[in-house]
Coordinates of C-alpha atoms in Angstrom, one line a residue:
X1 CA -34.2 24.0 -118.6
X2 CA -31.1 21.7 -117.0
X3 CA -31.9 18.1 -115.9
X4 CA -30.8 17.0 -112.9
X5 CA -30.0 13.9 -113.6
X6 CA -28.5 12.7 -110.9
X7 CA -31.9 13.1 -109.1
X8 CA -33.0 11.6 -111.7
X9 CA -30.9 8.4 -111.2
X10 CA -31.4 8.7 -107.6
X11 CA -35.2 8.0 -108.1
X12 CA -34.7 5.2 -110.6
X13 CA -32.8 3.5 -108.1
X14 CA -34.9 3.8 -105.4
X15 CA -37.7 2.4 -107.9
X16 CA -35.6 -0.4 -108.4
X17 CA -34.7 -1.1 -104.9
X18 CA -38.8 -1.3 -104.0
X19 CA -39.6 -2.9 -106.6
X20 CA -36.8 -5.9 -105.7
X21 CA -37.8 -5.5 -102.2
X22 CA -41.7 -5.9 -102.5
X23 CA -40.8 -9.4 -105.3
X24 CA -38.7 -10.9 -102.6
X25 CA -41.1 -10.3 -100.2
X26 CA -44.2 -12.0 -102.3
X27 CA -41.8 -14.6 -103.1
X28 CA -40.9 -15.1 -99.1
X29 CA -44.4 -15.5 -98.1
X30 CA -45.5 -18.1 -101.1
X31 CA -42.8 -20.2 -99.8
X32 CA -44.3 -23.4 -98.6
X33 CA -43.1 -25.4 -95.3
X34 CA -40.7 -28.0 -96.0
X35 CA -39.6 -29.4 -92.8
X36 CA -40.4 -29.5 -89.6
X37 CA -38.1 -29.8 -86.5
X38 CA -38.0 -30.0 -82.6
X39 CA -35.3 -28.5 -80.2
X40 CA -35.5 -29.2 -76.2
X41 CA -33.8 -26.5 -74.1
X42 CA -32.6 -27.5 -70.9
X43 CA -32.2 -31.2 -69.2
X44 CA -32.2 -34.2 -71.4
X45 CA -35.0 -35.9 -69.2
X46 CA -37.2 -36.8 -72.0
X47 CA -40.6 -36.9 -70.6
X48 CA -42.0 -35.9 -74.7
X49 CA -40.1 -36.7 -77.6
X50 CA -39.4 -35.6 -81.1
X51 CA -41.6 -38.5 -82.3
X52 CA -44.6 -37.2 -80.1
X53 CA -44.4 -33.5 -81.0
X54 CA -44.7 -34.4 -84.0
X55 CA -47.7 -37.0 -83.7
X56 CA -49.3 -34.2 -81.3
X57 CA -48.9 -31.2 -83.9
X58 CA -50.7 -33.5 -86.7
X59 CA -53.2 -34.4 -84.9
X60 CA -54.1 -31.0 -83.6
X61 CA -53.2 -29.3 -86.9
X62 CA -52.9 -32.4 -89.5
X63 CA -49.2 -32.1 -91.6
X64 CA -47.2 -29.0 -91.6
X65 CA -45.3 -29.6 -94.4
X66 CA -46.0 -28.2 -97.9
X67 CA -47.8 -25.6 -95.9
X68 CA -47.4 -21.6 -97.4
X69 CA -45.8 -20.3 -94.8
X70 CA -47.7 -17.2 -95.3
X71 CA -50.7 -19.8 -94.0
X72 CA -49.4 -21.1 -90.5
X73 CA -50.3 -19.2 -87.2
X74 CA -47.6 -19.8 -85.0
X75 CA -49.0 -18.5 -82.4
X76 CA -51.7 -21.5 -82.4
X77 CA -49.0 -24.2 -82.9
X78 CA -47.2 -22.9 -79.6
X79 CA -50.6 -22.9 -77.7
X80 CA -51.2 -26.5 -78.9
X81 CA -47.6 -27.9 -77.8
X82 CA -48.2 -26.0 -74.4
X83 CA -51.4 -27.7 -74.0
X84 CA -49.5 -30.8 -73.6
X85 CA -49.2 -31.4 -69.5
X86 CA -45.3 -32.1 -70.0
X87 CA -44.7 -29.2 -71.7
X88 CA -44.0 -25.8 -69.5
X89 CA -43.1 -23.4 -72.5
X90 CA -42.4 -23.4 -76.6
X91 CA -41.4 -20.8 -79.0
X92 CA -42.2 -21.6 -82.7
X93 CA -40.9 -20.1 -85.5
X94 CA -40.0 -19.9 -89.4
X95 CA -36.3 -19.9 -91.1
X96 CA -35.9 -18.9 -94.7
X97 CA -35.4 -22.0 -95.6
X98 CA -38.7 -23.1 -94.6
X99 CA -37.8 -24.7 -91.7
X100 CA -40.3 -24.7 -89.0
X101 CA -38.3 -25.0 -85.9
X102 CA -40.3 -25.4 -82.4
X103 CA -38.2 -24.8 -79.2
X104 CA -39.4 -26.5 -76.0
X105 CA -39.2 -26.4 -72.2
X106 CA -40.4 -29.3 -70.9
X107 CA -41.4 -29.0 -66.7
X108 CA -38.9 -30.1 -64.3
X109 CA -40.1 -33.0 -61.9
X110 CA -39.3 -32.1 -58.0
X111 CA -40.5 -34.6 -56.3
X112 CA -42.7 -38.0 -57.0
X113 CA -45.8 -38.1 -55.2
X114 CA -46.6 -42.2 -54.0
X115 CA -50.2 -42.6 -52.9
X116 CA -53.7 -43.2 -54.1
X117 CA -52.7 -41.7 -57.1
X118 CA -49.2 -40.8 -58.2
X119 CA -48.0 -38.0 -60.1
X120 CA -44.9 -36.0 -59.9
X121 CA -44.6 -32.0 -58.3
X122 CA -42.9 -30.1 -60.2
X123 CA -40.4 -26.7 -59.9
X124 CA -43.5 -24.3 -60.0
X125 CA -45.5 -26.8 -57.2
X126 CA -48.5 -27.6 -59.8
X127 CA -49.2 -32.0 -60.1
X128 CA -47.7 -33.1 -63.2
X129 CA -48.3 -36.4 -65.0
X130 CA -45.5 -39.7 -65.0
X131 CA -44.6 -40.1 -68.3
X132 CA -44.5 -43.9 -70.1
X133 CA -41.1 -42.5 -72.0
X134 CA -38.8 -41.2 -69.1
X135 CA -38.7 -41.7 -65.2
X136 CA -37.2 -39.0 -63.0
X137 CA -34.8 -39.3 -61.0
X138 CA -36.4 -37.4 -57.5
X139 CA -37.3 -38.2 -53.9
X140 CA -40.3 -40.4 -53.6
X141 CA -43.0 -38.4 -51.4
X142 CA -45.7 -40.5 -49.1
X143 CA -48.0 -40.3 -46.4
X144 CA -51.0 -37.8 -46.1
X145 CA -51.1 -35.5 -49.4
X146 CA -53.5 -33.1 -49.3
X147 CA -53.0 -29.6 -50.9
X148 CA -51.8 -27.8 -48.0
X149 CA -49.2 -30.8 -47.4
X150 CA -48.0 -30.5 -50.7
X151 CA -47.1 -26.5 -50.8
X152 CA -45.3 -27.4 -47.6
X153 CA -43.2 -30.2 -49.3
X154 CA -42.7 -28.0 -52.4
X155 CA -40.8 -25.2 -50.1
X156 CA -39.1 -28.4 -48.6
X157 CA -38.3 -29.8 -52.2
X158 CA -37.2 -26.2 -53.4
X159 CA -34.9 -26.3 -49.7
X160 CA -33.2 -29.6 -51.0
X161 CA -32.3 -28.8 -54.3
X162 CA -30.5 -25.8 -53.4
X163 CA -28.3 -27.9 -51.3
X164 CA -25.8 -30.5 -53.0
X165 CA -25.7 -32.4 -49.8
X166 CA -29.1 -33.1 -49.2
X167 CA -29.8 -33.5 -53.2
X168 CA -27.6 -36.3 -53.5
X169 CA -29.1 -38.0 -50.0
X170 CA -32.3 -37.5 -49.6
X171 CA -34.5 -39.9 -51.5
X172 CA -37.4 -40.5 -49.7
X173 CA -40.1 -37.7 -47.3
X174 CA -42.7 -38.8 -45.5
X175 CA -45.6 -37.0 -44.9
X176 CA -46.7 -37.5 -41.4
X177 CA -48.9 -34.1 -41.0
X178 CA -49.6 -31.2 -42.9
X179 CA -46.2 -29.8 -41.9
X180 CA -44.2 -32.6 -40.0
X181 CA -41.7 -34.5 -42.5
X182 CA -39.9 -37.9 -42.1
X183 CA -36.6 -38.3 -44.0
X184 CA -35.6 -41.4 -46.1
X185 CA -31.8 -41.2 -47.0
X186 CA -29.7 -42.7 -50.2
X187 CA -27.1 -44.3 -47.5
X188 CA -28.0 -44.5 -43.8
X189 CA -30.9 -46.6 -42.2
X190 CA -32.2 -44.4 -39.7
X191 CA -35.3 -41.8 -40.5
X192 CA -35.1 -38.4 -39.9
X193 CA -37.4 -35.9 -38.4
X194 CA -37.5 -32.5 -39.2
X195 CA -40.8 -31.8 -37.9
X196 CA -41.6 -28.7 -39.8
X197 CA -40.3 -26.8 -42.8
X198 CA -39.7 -23.4 -41.0
X199 CA -35.8 -22.9 -39.9
X200 CA -34.6 -25.2 -43.0
X201 CA -31.3 -24.1 -42.8
X202 CA -30.4 -23.9 -39.0
X203 CA -32.2 -27.3 -39.0
X204 CA -29.6 -28.9 -41.7
X205 CA -26.5 -27.2 -40.7
X206 CA -27.0 -29.0 -37.3
X207 CA -27.7 -32.1 -39.5
X208 CA -24.7 -31.7 -41.1
X209 CA -22.4 -31.2 -38.3
X210 CA -23.8 -34.5 -36.7
X211 CA -23.4 -35.9 -39.6
X212 CA -19.8 -35.4 -39.6
X213 CA -18.8 -35.5 -36.3
X214 CA -20.8 -39.1 -36.0
X215 CA -18.7 -40.5 -39.3
X216 CA -15.3 -39.7 -37.9
X217 CA -16.7 -41.7 -34.7
X218 CA -18.2 -44.3 -36.9
X219 CA -21.7 -44.2 -34.8
X220 CA -24.2 -43.5 -38.3
X221 CA -24.5 -47.1 -38.0
X222 CA -26.0 -46.9 -34.2
X223 CA -28.7 -45.0 -34.2
X224 CA -32.2 -45.5 -35.9
X225 CA -33.6 -41.9 -35.3
X226 CA -32.2 -38.5 -35.8
X227 CA -34.9 -35.4 -34.7
X228 CA -34.1 -31.8 -35.9
X229 CA -37.4 -30.9 -34.5
X230 CA -36.2 -29.3 -31.5
X231 CA -34.0 -25.6 -31.5
X232 CA -30.4 -26.1 -31.9
X233 CA -30.7 -29.3 -31.1
X234 CA -29.5 -33.3 -33.0
X235 CA -31.6 -35.6 -31.0
X236 CA -30.8 -39.3 -31.5
X237 CA -32.7 -42.5 -30.9
X238 CA -30.1 -45.6 -30.5
X239 CA -30.8 -49.1 -31.7

């Protein structure tokens, strides 16, 4: 009987490859974590630092260096990180070199509430604690702080952040009632009354037209209040 050496060679090669693959897999699983690394994604507002992240992991999981890679549950590490009130989301993975990489997205504040209790309102409309590590440059919100008024305020903050002119100029929001807002501007002394958060685009288009004309007329310093509450009107009160 004629021996098919090509077939035997092929089988031998397959067995060799399987052996090498299994051996490398065992070696990979037996490796230990040699280093941890934290990367912050998005903006550079460090409400939580790398040192704080490392401390958080040690407090909850102990030291992760020299831990066998196959003994670490990555999902558990992510949940520990996301439990921190400054963290919006976390993704954790291991490299072939034994590095534990944590990629963290921090929460983004839109406004800072100042009253009986102080906190941020973030980009999901949720309350966010202040940080001793970093202070965000966002509008200060005062007045009647309730869950309902904050919902309306959140809608208004989103509108402000979508408009470069408003984002640059509005530094304070006073909630006179649940749906009645007054604005403090960066450079002007007058108060802007906008009423409720409906028809904001039309209201501020009118305001921008008024503002442009008032600058040309050098009249901005003569007003103590500007109202956008009425349909298609800008009503001004002089000093």
